[in-house]
Short mmCIF file of C-alpha atoms in Angstrom, two decimals:
data_model
loop_
_atom_site.label_atom_id
_atom_site.label_comp_id
_atom_site.label_asym_id
_atom_site.label_seq_id
_atom_site.Cartn_x
_atom_site.Cartn_y
_atom_site.Cartn_z
CA MET A 27 59.16 233.92 125.30
CA ASP A 28 62.82 231.70 125.67
CA THR A 29 62.18 228.35 124.68
CA SER A 30 65.29 226.83 125.67
CA TYR A 31 65.68 225.75 129.01
CA ASP A 32 67.82 223.58 132.31
CA ALA A 33 63.92 222.55 133.60
CA ILE A 34 60.47 223.49 133.73
CA VAL A 35 58.59 222.60 136.28
CA ILE A 36 54.70 222.32 135.30
CA GLY A 37 52.63 223.51 139.15
CA GLY A 38 53.73 226.37 141.18
CA GLY A 39 52.36 224.72 144.37
CA SER A 40 54.21 223.97 147.33
CA ALA A 41 56.87 221.68 145.04
CA GLY A 42 57.60 223.14 142.05
CA LEU A 43 57.83 226.68 144.03
CA SER A 44 60.79 224.70 146.01
CA PHE A 45 61.77 223.10 143.01
CA ALA A 46 61.86 225.70 140.47
CA ARG A 47 64.04 228.38 142.94
CA HIS A 48 66.26 226.02 144.71
CA ALA A 49 66.79 224.96 141.48
CA ALA A 50 68.00 228.42 139.77
CA GLY A 51 69.52 229.26 143.26
CA LEU A 52 72.17 226.45 142.00
CA GLY A 53 72.41 228.65 138.58
CA ALA A 54 69.76 226.68 136.61
CA LYS A 55 67.65 228.31 134.03
CA VAL A 56 63.95 227.51 135.28
CA ALA A 57 60.52 227.86 133.68
CA LEU A 58 57.49 227.48 136.01
CA ILE A 59 54.22 226.91 134.57
CA GLU A 60 50.84 227.51 137.00
CA ARG A 61 47.40 227.55 134.95
CA GLY A 62 46.00 228.70 138.41
CA LYS A 63 47.06 230.70 141.44
CA LEU A 64 51.06 230.51 142.77
CA GLY A 65 50.69 228.46 146.21
CA GLY A 66 48.92 225.24 144.50
CA THR A 67 46.43 223.75 147.40
CA CYS A 68 48.10 224.08 150.84
CA VAL A 69 47.88 227.95 149.87
CA ASN A 70 44.83 228.02 148.24
CA ARG A 71 41.96 225.89 149.22
CA GLY A 72 44.05 223.40 151.70
CA CYS A 73 46.28 224.06 154.50
CA VAL A 74 46.69 227.67 155.05
CA PRO A 75 42.57 228.94 154.47
CA LYS A 76 41.48 225.55 156.87
CA LYS A 77 44.54 226.82 159.41
CA MET A 78 43.03 230.19 160.16
CA LEU A 79 39.34 228.52 159.82
CA TRP A 80 40.58 226.12 163.05
CA THR A 81 41.82 228.65 165.12
CA VAL A 82 38.80 230.21 165.04
CA ALA A 83 36.33 227.14 165.85
CA ASP A 84 39.62 226.33 168.14
CA ALA A 85 38.84 230.09 170.21
CA LEU A 86 34.96 229.15 170.16
CA TRP A 87 35.49 225.12 171.11
CA ARG A 88 37.67 225.99 174.39
CA ALA A 89 35.31 229.29 175.02
CA GLY A 90 31.76 227.09 174.04
CA GLY A 91 33.52 224.60 177.25
CA LEU A 92 33.38 226.63 179.97
CA THR A 93 29.73 228.69 179.09
CA ARG A 94 28.17 225.25 179.72
CA SER A 95 30.19 224.85 182.80
CA GLY A 96 28.93 228.17 183.70
CA LEU A 97 32.33 229.54 183.60
CA LEU A 98 32.00 232.34 180.96
CA GLY A 99 29.36 234.15 179.19
CA PRO A 100 27.84 233.13 176.33
CA THR A 101 29.98 232.20 173.17
CA PRO A 102 30.66 234.39 171.22
CA GLN A 103 29.61 234.39 167.34
CA VAL A 104 32.05 234.30 163.82
CA ASP A 105 32.17 237.88 162.36
CA MET A 106 32.28 235.67 158.47
CA GLU A 107 32.61 238.46 156.75
CA ARG A 108 35.87 239.98 158.06
CA LEU A 109 37.18 236.47 158.72
CA CYS A 110 36.82 235.80 155.43
CA ALA A 111 38.79 239.27 154.15
CA ALA A 112 41.99 238.47 156.24
CA ARG A 113 41.64 234.82 154.86
CA ALA A 114 41.98 236.56 151.57
CA ASP A 115 44.21 239.21 152.85
CA LYS A 116 46.59 236.57 153.87
CA LEU A 117 46.22 233.87 150.78
CA GLN A 118 47.59 237.34 148.72
CA SER A 119 49.39 238.36 151.03
CA ILE A 120 51.68 234.31 150.82
CA ARG A 121 50.87 234.85 146.99
CA ASP A 122 52.55 237.99 145.95
CA SER A 123 55.77 236.51 148.59
CA TYR A 124 56.00 233.97 146.32
CA ARG A 125 56.07 236.14 143.12
CA GLY A 126 58.88 237.60 144.65
CA LYS A 127 60.97 235.21 145.43
CA LEU A 128 60.69 233.15 141.92
CA SER A 129 61.33 237.17 140.55
CA GLU A 130 64.11 237.16 142.66
CA ALA A 131 65.77 233.80 142.31
CA GLY A 132 65.12 234.56 138.03
CA VAL A 133 62.52 232.68 137.39
CA THR A 134 60.34 232.59 134.26
CA VAL A 135 57.03 232.26 135.46
CA ILE A 136 54.36 231.75 132.97
CA GLU A 137 51.07 231.33 134.02
CA ASP A 138 48.21 229.80 132.03
CA GLU A 139 47.54 225.96 130.88
CA ALA A 140 50.23 223.60 129.40
CA ALA A 141 50.58 220.17 127.71
CA MET A 142 53.50 217.78 127.51
CA SER A 143 53.57 217.48 123.73
CA ALA A 144 57.41 215.33 123.87
CA PRO A 145 59.81 213.67 126.40
CA GLY A 146 61.17 216.86 126.87
CA GLU A 147 58.32 219.45 125.00
CA VAL A 148 55.92 221.38 126.77
CA THR A 149 53.63 223.81 124.64
CA VAL A 150 52.42 226.85 126.43
CA GLN A 151 50.56 229.64 124.89
CA GLY A 152 51.28 228.36 121.70
CA GLU A 153 55.24 228.47 122.13
CA LYS A 154 57.30 224.72 122.68
CA LEU A 155 59.12 225.17 125.23
CA HIS A 156 62.30 222.52 125.68
CA ALA A 157 63.95 221.35 128.55
CA PRO A 158 65.99 217.71 129.39
CA ARG A 159 64.15 217.93 132.56
CA ILE A 160 60.55 218.42 133.05
CA VAL A 161 59.09 218.11 136.48
CA LEU A 162 54.81 217.12 137.48
CA ALA A 163 53.99 219.42 140.31
CA THR A 164 50.25 219.28 139.07
CA GLY A 165 48.79 217.99 142.51
CA GLY A 166 45.55 216.72 143.58
CA HIS A 167 41.85 217.26 142.99
CA PRO A 168 39.16 215.94 145.17
CA ILE A 169 37.03 213.09 144.39
CA ARG A 170 33.22 212.34 144.72
CA PRO A 171 31.97 209.01 145.75
CA LYS A 172 30.39 206.93 143.33
CA MET A 173 26.45 207.43 144.08
CA GLU A 174 23.51 208.59 142.77
CA GLY A 175 23.44 212.86 143.21
CA ALA A 176 27.24 212.85 143.95
CA GLU A 177 27.40 215.91 142.07
CA LEU A 178 25.03 218.28 144.78
CA ALA A 179 27.94 217.30 146.76
CA GLU A 180 30.78 219.76 147.48
CA THR A 181 34.16 219.58 148.24
CA SER A 182 37.11 220.53 150.92
CA ASP A 183 37.94 222.90 148.11
CA ASP A 184 34.49 225.05 148.48
CA VAL A 185 34.15 223.77 151.97
CA LEU A 186 36.88 226.89 152.92
CA GLU A 187 35.70 229.03 150.20
CA TRP A 188 32.12 229.00 151.64
CA THR A 189 31.28 232.64 153.04
CA ALA A 190 28.39 231.48 154.90
CA LEU A 191 27.87 228.83 157.26
CA PRO A 192 25.56 226.07 157.30
CA GLY A 193 23.01 225.09 160.25
CA SER A 194 23.76 222.07 159.58
CA MET A 195 26.26 219.48 157.71
CA VAL A 196 27.36 216.16 156.99
CA VAL A 197 30.63 214.96 156.13
CA ILE A 198 31.16 212.28 153.51
CA GLY A 199 34.45 210.61 154.61
CA GLY A 200 36.59 209.71 158.26
CA GLY A 201 40.01 210.94 156.99
CA TYR A 202 41.76 213.59 158.30
CA ILE A 203 40.34 215.80 155.75
CA GLY A 204 36.86 214.94 156.63
CA CYS A 205 37.09 214.75 160.15
CA GLU A 206 38.76 218.37 160.64
CA MET A 207 36.30 219.51 158.10
CA ALA A 208 33.54 217.90 161.12
CA ALA A 209 35.53 219.67 163.92
CA ILE A 210 36.10 222.69 162.76
CA HIS A 211 32.22 223.60 161.65
CA ALA A 212 30.64 221.16 164.94
CA ALA A 213 33.01 224.76 166.60
CA LEU A 214 31.32 227.33 164.47
CA GLY A 215 28.38 226.39 165.14
CA ALA A 216 26.77 223.57 162.76
CA ARG A 217 25.24 220.00 163.69
CA VAL A 218 27.69 217.83 161.90
CA THR A 219 26.91 213.91 161.72
CA LEU A 220 29.86 212.27 159.72
CA VAL A 221 29.81 209.14 157.33
CA THR A 222 32.34 206.73 156.61
CA ASP A 223 32.32 203.25 155.43
CA THR A 224 35.52 202.31 157.85
CA ASP A 225 34.98 200.69 160.78
CA ARG A 226 36.55 204.09 162.85
CA VAL A 227 37.72 207.38 161.86
CA LEU A 228 41.18 208.71 161.63
CA THR A 229 42.46 205.83 159.44
CA GLU A 230 45.73 207.31 158.74
CA PHE A 231 46.79 207.43 162.10
CA SER A 232 47.14 204.25 164.66
CA GLU A 233 44.44 202.53 166.11
CA ASN A 234 44.54 204.14 170.12
CA ALA A 235 44.83 207.44 169.25
CA ALA A 236 42.53 207.71 166.40
CA LYS A 237 39.59 205.54 168.65
CA VAL A 238 40.59 208.82 171.53
CA GLY A 239 39.89 211.07 168.65
CA GLN A 240 37.33 209.99 167.57
CA ARG A 241 35.74 209.96 170.85
CA ASN A 242 36.30 213.58 171.67
CA MET A 243 34.70 214.70 168.20
CA GLN A 244 31.47 212.37 169.18
CA ALA A 245 32.14 214.42 172.97
CA GLN A 246 32.01 217.36 171.07
CA GLY A 247 27.90 216.53 169.13
CA ILE A 248 29.15 215.52 166.06
CA ARG A 249 27.15 212.51 165.16
CA ILE A 250 29.75 209.58 163.53
CA ILE A 251 28.01 206.93 161.70
CA ALA A 252 30.95 203.49 160.85
CA GLY A 253 30.83 201.40 158.31
CA CYS A 254 28.53 202.63 156.02
CA ALA A 255 28.70 203.51 152.22
CA PRO A 256 25.89 206.16 151.50
CA ALA A 257 23.75 205.03 148.18
CA ALA A 258 22.16 208.57 146.44
CA LEU A 259 21.80 212.57 147.70
CA ARG A 260 19.15 214.11 146.39
CA ALA A 261 17.87 217.99 146.64
CA VAL A 262 15.19 218.12 148.21
CA GLU A 263 13.20 221.59 149.25
CA ASP A 264 15.04 222.62 152.61
CA GLY A 265 18.33 221.75 151.28
CA LEU A 266 19.39 218.03 151.26
CA GLU A 267 18.97 214.41 151.58
CA LEU A 268 21.63 211.47 151.63
CA ALA A 269 20.07 208.03 151.69
CA LEU A 270 22.29 205.81 153.61
CA ASP A 271 20.01 203.04 152.95
CA SER A 272 16.51 202.49 151.38
CA ASP A 273 15.11 202.83 155.06
CA THR A 274 17.93 205.73 156.31
CA THR A 275 17.91 209.14 155.18
CA ILE A 276 20.23 212.50 156.73
CA ARG A 277 19.05 215.86 155.96
CA ALA A 278 21.30 218.58 155.84
CA GLU A 279 21.88 221.94 154.05
CA LYS A 280 25.51 221.26 153.27
CA VAL A 281 26.63 217.87 152.18
CA VAL A 282 30.48 217.20 151.92
CA ALA A 283 32.48 214.77 149.89
CA ALA A 284 36.00 213.88 151.81
CA THR A 285 36.69 210.87 150.08
CA GLY A 286 40.13 210.89 148.22
CA ARG A 287 42.31 213.31 146.09
CA ALA A 288 42.88 211.62 142.61
CA PRO A 289 46.20 213.16 141.19
CA ASN A 290 46.05 215.89 138.38
CA LEU A 291 47.57 214.29 134.51
CA GLY A 292 45.78 215.95 132.38
CA VAL A 293 49.22 217.51 131.22
CA LEU A 294 50.44 214.58 130.25
CA GLY A 295 48.63 214.20 127.61
CA ALA A 296 49.51 210.92 125.07
CA LEU A 297 51.95 210.96 127.11
CA GLN A 298 49.91 209.83 129.73
CA GLU A 299 50.69 206.41 128.52
CA ARG A 300 54.14 205.80 128.91
CA VAL A 301 54.02 206.89 132.72
CA LYS A 302 53.52 204.26 135.14
CA LEU A 303 50.87 204.84 138.33
CA SER A 304 51.34 203.27 141.48
CA ASP A 305 48.91 200.52 143.02
CA LYS A 306 47.54 204.31 144.49
CA GLY A 307 46.66 205.37 141.35
CA VAL A 308 49.77 208.45 141.83
CA ILE A 309 52.65 208.67 139.57
CA GLU A 310 55.15 205.46 140.31
CA ILE A 311 58.72 207.39 141.36
CA ASP A 312 62.69 206.14 141.47
CA GLU A 313 64.77 207.51 144.94
CA CYS A 314 65.48 210.53 142.07
CA PHE A 315 62.18 211.18 141.71
CA GLU A 316 62.41 209.67 138.09
CA THR A 317 58.90 208.30 136.14
CA SER A 318 58.82 205.82 133.78
CA LEU A 319 59.67 207.98 131.22
CA PRO A 320 62.78 209.66 130.92
CA GLY A 321 63.81 212.87 131.70
CA LEU A 322 60.50 213.35 133.21
CA HIS A 323 59.89 213.83 137.56
CA ALA A 324 57.19 214.16 139.79
CA VAL A 325 57.07 215.83 142.95
CA GLY A 326 54.45 216.82 145.45
CA ASP A 327 50.72 214.68 145.53
CA CYS A 328 50.99 213.91 142.13
CA ALA A 329 53.62 211.27 142.76
CA ASP A 330 53.69 208.75 144.87
CA ARG A 331 54.94 209.76 148.23
CA LEU A 332 52.82 211.15 151.35
CA PRO A 333 50.83 214.15 150.15
CA LEU A 334 51.82 216.23 152.59
CA THR A 335 53.13 220.32 152.41
CA PRO A 336 56.32 219.50 154.32
CA VAL A 337 57.18 216.67 152.10
CA ALA A 338 56.47 218.38 149.00
CA VAL A 339 58.14 221.21 149.26
CA ALA A 340 61.66 218.94 150.89
CA ASP A 341 60.67 217.11 147.91
CA GLY A 342 61.66 219.49 145.47
CA GLU A 343 64.18 221.23 146.94
CA THR A 344 65.91 217.29 147.11
CA LEU A 345 65.03 217.23 142.84
CA ALA A 346 66.84 220.34 142.17
CA ARG A 347 69.67 219.31 144.43
CA GLN A 348 70.12 215.75 143.08
CA LEU A 349 69.67 217.80 139.03
CA PHE A 350 71.72 220.53 139.24
CA GLY A 351 73.99 220.39 143.19
CA GLU A 352 75.19 217.60 145.09
CA HIS A 353 73.00 214.29 146.16
CA ARG A 354 70.84 214.57 148.71
CA ASP A 355 68.89 211.23 149.72
CA PRO A 356 64.48 211.64 149.72
CA VAL A 357 63.55 212.00 153.51
CA ALA A 358 62.45 209.11 154.97
CA LEU A 359 58.85 209.12 154.79
CA ARG A 360 58.60 207.47 158.19
CA ASP A 361 60.12 210.73 159.98
CA VAL A 362 57.75 212.56 159.12
CA ALA A 363 55.22 213.77 161.51
CA THR A 364 52.26 214.22 160.50
CA THR A 365 48.66 216.07 162.28
CA ALA A 366 45.06 215.79 161.96
CA PHE A 367 43.21 219.33 163.12
CA VAL A 368 40.38 218.46 164.82
CA LEU A 369 39.65 219.45 168.86
CA PRO A 370 42.01 218.89 170.63
CA PRO A 371 44.61 217.24 167.40
CA VAL A 372 45.91 214.57 166.64
CA GLY A 373 49.78 214.18 165.95
CA GLU A 374 51.27 211.03 165.11
CA VAL A 375 55.42 210.26 163.58
CA GLY A 376 57.32 207.28 162.57
CA GLN A 377 54.72 204.04 161.86
CA PRO A 378 53.60 202.22 165.16
CA ALA A 379 53.70 198.74 164.42
CA GLN A 380 52.23 195.30 165.71
CA GLY A 381 54.41 193.00 168.18
CA THR A 382 56.80 195.93 168.72
CA ILE A 383 57.06 197.22 172.49
CA PHE A 384 54.56 200.22 172.87
CA GLU A 385 53.60 201.95 175.94
CA GLU A 386 51.21 204.28 176.40
CA GLU A 387 48.21 206.26 178.53
CA GLU A 388 45.12 207.95 178.35
CA SER A 389 44.31 210.30 180.42
CA THR A 390 41.44 213.10 181.46
CA PRO A 391 43.49 217.29 181.32
CA LEU A 392 43.41 219.12 184.03
CA ALA A 393 41.67 221.75 181.94
CA ALA A 394 38.30 219.26 182.06
CA GLY A 395 37.97 220.07 185.99
CA VAL A 396 36.34 224.00 184.58
CA ARG A 397 35.26 222.70 180.88
CA ALA A 398 31.61 220.71 180.50
CA ASP A 399 32.65 218.95 177.40
CA GLY A 400 35.63 216.87 179.06
CA PRO A 401 38.27 216.46 175.76
CA GLN A 402 40.62 213.00 176.71
CA ASP A 403 44.68 213.00 176.31
CA TYR A 404 46.72 210.49 175.10
CA TRP A 405 50.53 209.44 174.61
CA GLY A 406 52.02 206.23 172.98
CA LEU A 407 55.30 205.23 172.16
CA GLY A 408 56.30 203.14 169.90
CA GLY A 409 59.51 200.57 169.13
CA SER A 410 61.74 198.26 171.48
CA GLU A 411 63.93 198.45 174.21
CA ALA A 412 67.17 199.28 171.92
CA ALA A 413 65.11 202.94 170.39
CA VAL A 414 61.94 204.22 170.31
CA THR A 415 60.69 204.96 166.69
CA SER A 416 57.48 206.53 166.81
CA VAL A 417 55.31 208.70 169.29
CA SER A 418 51.36 209.12 169.08
CA LEU A 419 49.70 212.57 170.78
CA VAL A 420 46.23 213.29 171.32
CA GLY A 421 45.73 216.77 173.21
CA GLU A 422 46.17 220.22 173.23
CA GLY A 423 49.29 221.79 170.93
CA ALA A 424 49.93 218.02 170.20
CA GLN A 425 50.41 219.76 166.51
CA GLU A 426 53.33 221.73 167.94
CA ALA A 427 54.75 218.92 170.02
CA VAL A 428 54.97 216.22 167.23
CA ALA A 429 57.18 217.96 165.22
CA TRP A 430 59.57 218.29 168.09
CA ALA A 431 59.51 214.32 168.86
CA GLY A 432 60.03 213.90 164.49
CA GLN A 433 63.34 215.39 165.26
CA MET A 434 63.96 213.11 168.89
CA LEU A 435 62.88 210.67 166.75
CA LEU A 436 65.74 210.79 164.44
CA HIS A 437 68.34 210.48 167.27
CA ARG A 438 66.49 206.95 167.53
CA PRO A 439 65.96 207.37 171.56
CA ASP A 440 66.06 204.84 173.93
CA ARG A 441 63.68 204.59 177.30
CA ALA A 442 65.77 204.67 179.48
CA ARG A 443 67.13 207.67 178.13
CA MET A 444 63.60 209.18 177.43
CA LEU A 445 63.40 208.96 181.69
CA ARG A 446 65.63 211.07 181.54
CA ALA A 447 63.98 214.13 180.25
CA LEU A 448 60.89 215.65 182.70
CA GLY A 449 58.16 217.03 181.49
CA VAL A 450 56.60 220.37 182.45
CA HIS A 451 53.44 220.45 185.30
CA PRO A 452 50.37 220.48 185.21
CA THR A 453 50.70 219.31 181.09
CA LEU A 454 50.43 215.84 178.77
CA SER A 455 54.21 216.24 178.65
CA GLU A 456 55.08 215.12 181.91
CA ALA A 457 52.40 211.75 181.79
CA PRO A 458 54.88 209.99 179.61
CA MET A 459 57.95 210.66 182.25
CA GLY A 460 55.44 209.70 185.28
#
């Protein structure tokens, strides 16, 4: 094994893969160390399997609304065996593709545990590897709530490997991960209760968009209990029992904790004391992704950026260019679009702020005329007369439209010019222009 490199990246998820490929493409000698499966959280336990499951749930949700209105026959059932096989095949094909691209780029891939033994030094497979630049791309892991019996709860990692669907489940946590798990499994046929200690769900999104998303979840049949921190979780004969307080309990086959994530920092060993963390508990970095330990950089979910795959990929490439090519500034987080894959999706880009001009409208889509559940649509524009700086959407296709909105906002369009663009009739897109 070679022991000297220009850069060593620890972690083969979205950020680490992006850094390694681009750094090698710029002529650097790079080693990538991954203790698990290539692709990290996004490919193996996150975005990709979630989106595949959501695709099935979305189809069932649409069909179910038409069935309940009497326009379609019985809602089809999910063949979980085939779905799991399709999921496994897709994930393996992605991992194989990554492996091939790393090989073509000349990246040395080492599949084993790594440990930093000193600045610029990584120990793996009994060898000490050296590089002037070490890049942490170790990602994060789900954390469980602090309550009695929390170890009985499952996490999003577990959910996305289920091979059978529960008849009932409780989700603890009202962020986008918890809401996605709730919406998807409600559409797949489970009786779902969501419990959150916040006053509403989807707190990552602006209030009015989130409230429409919450009402759509409730219309889907999801019971939402807000402002409540569960006290204990116990095993009972027919599943699990979640105690909300001394008098109130909920029973379900499965309880899922979606109560946040924490960075994977074990690789730092004794050096962890020299690496400063932000108030959010992730690694603090500067504009060049460098930590408080010189020569140590961090990208992806372990760093103090947005924990989103597109950000991780962009930051990995940006760091590679900063170190081995022409300088590039990190992408501005205010321009990053994001979506909660509930039903219908909630999408947003920009940061709606108090005191800015904000135009919005909630409407009933034409599809409600033939569906029994009648989800609501929503759009909102934030900014000033001189520039629109945020777009919020709730509706079918919001996950695609919000990305295009993000590209539009880079040019800071003014409201008057936006009025010149006409939407497609009859869709949500025409509403802001009417």
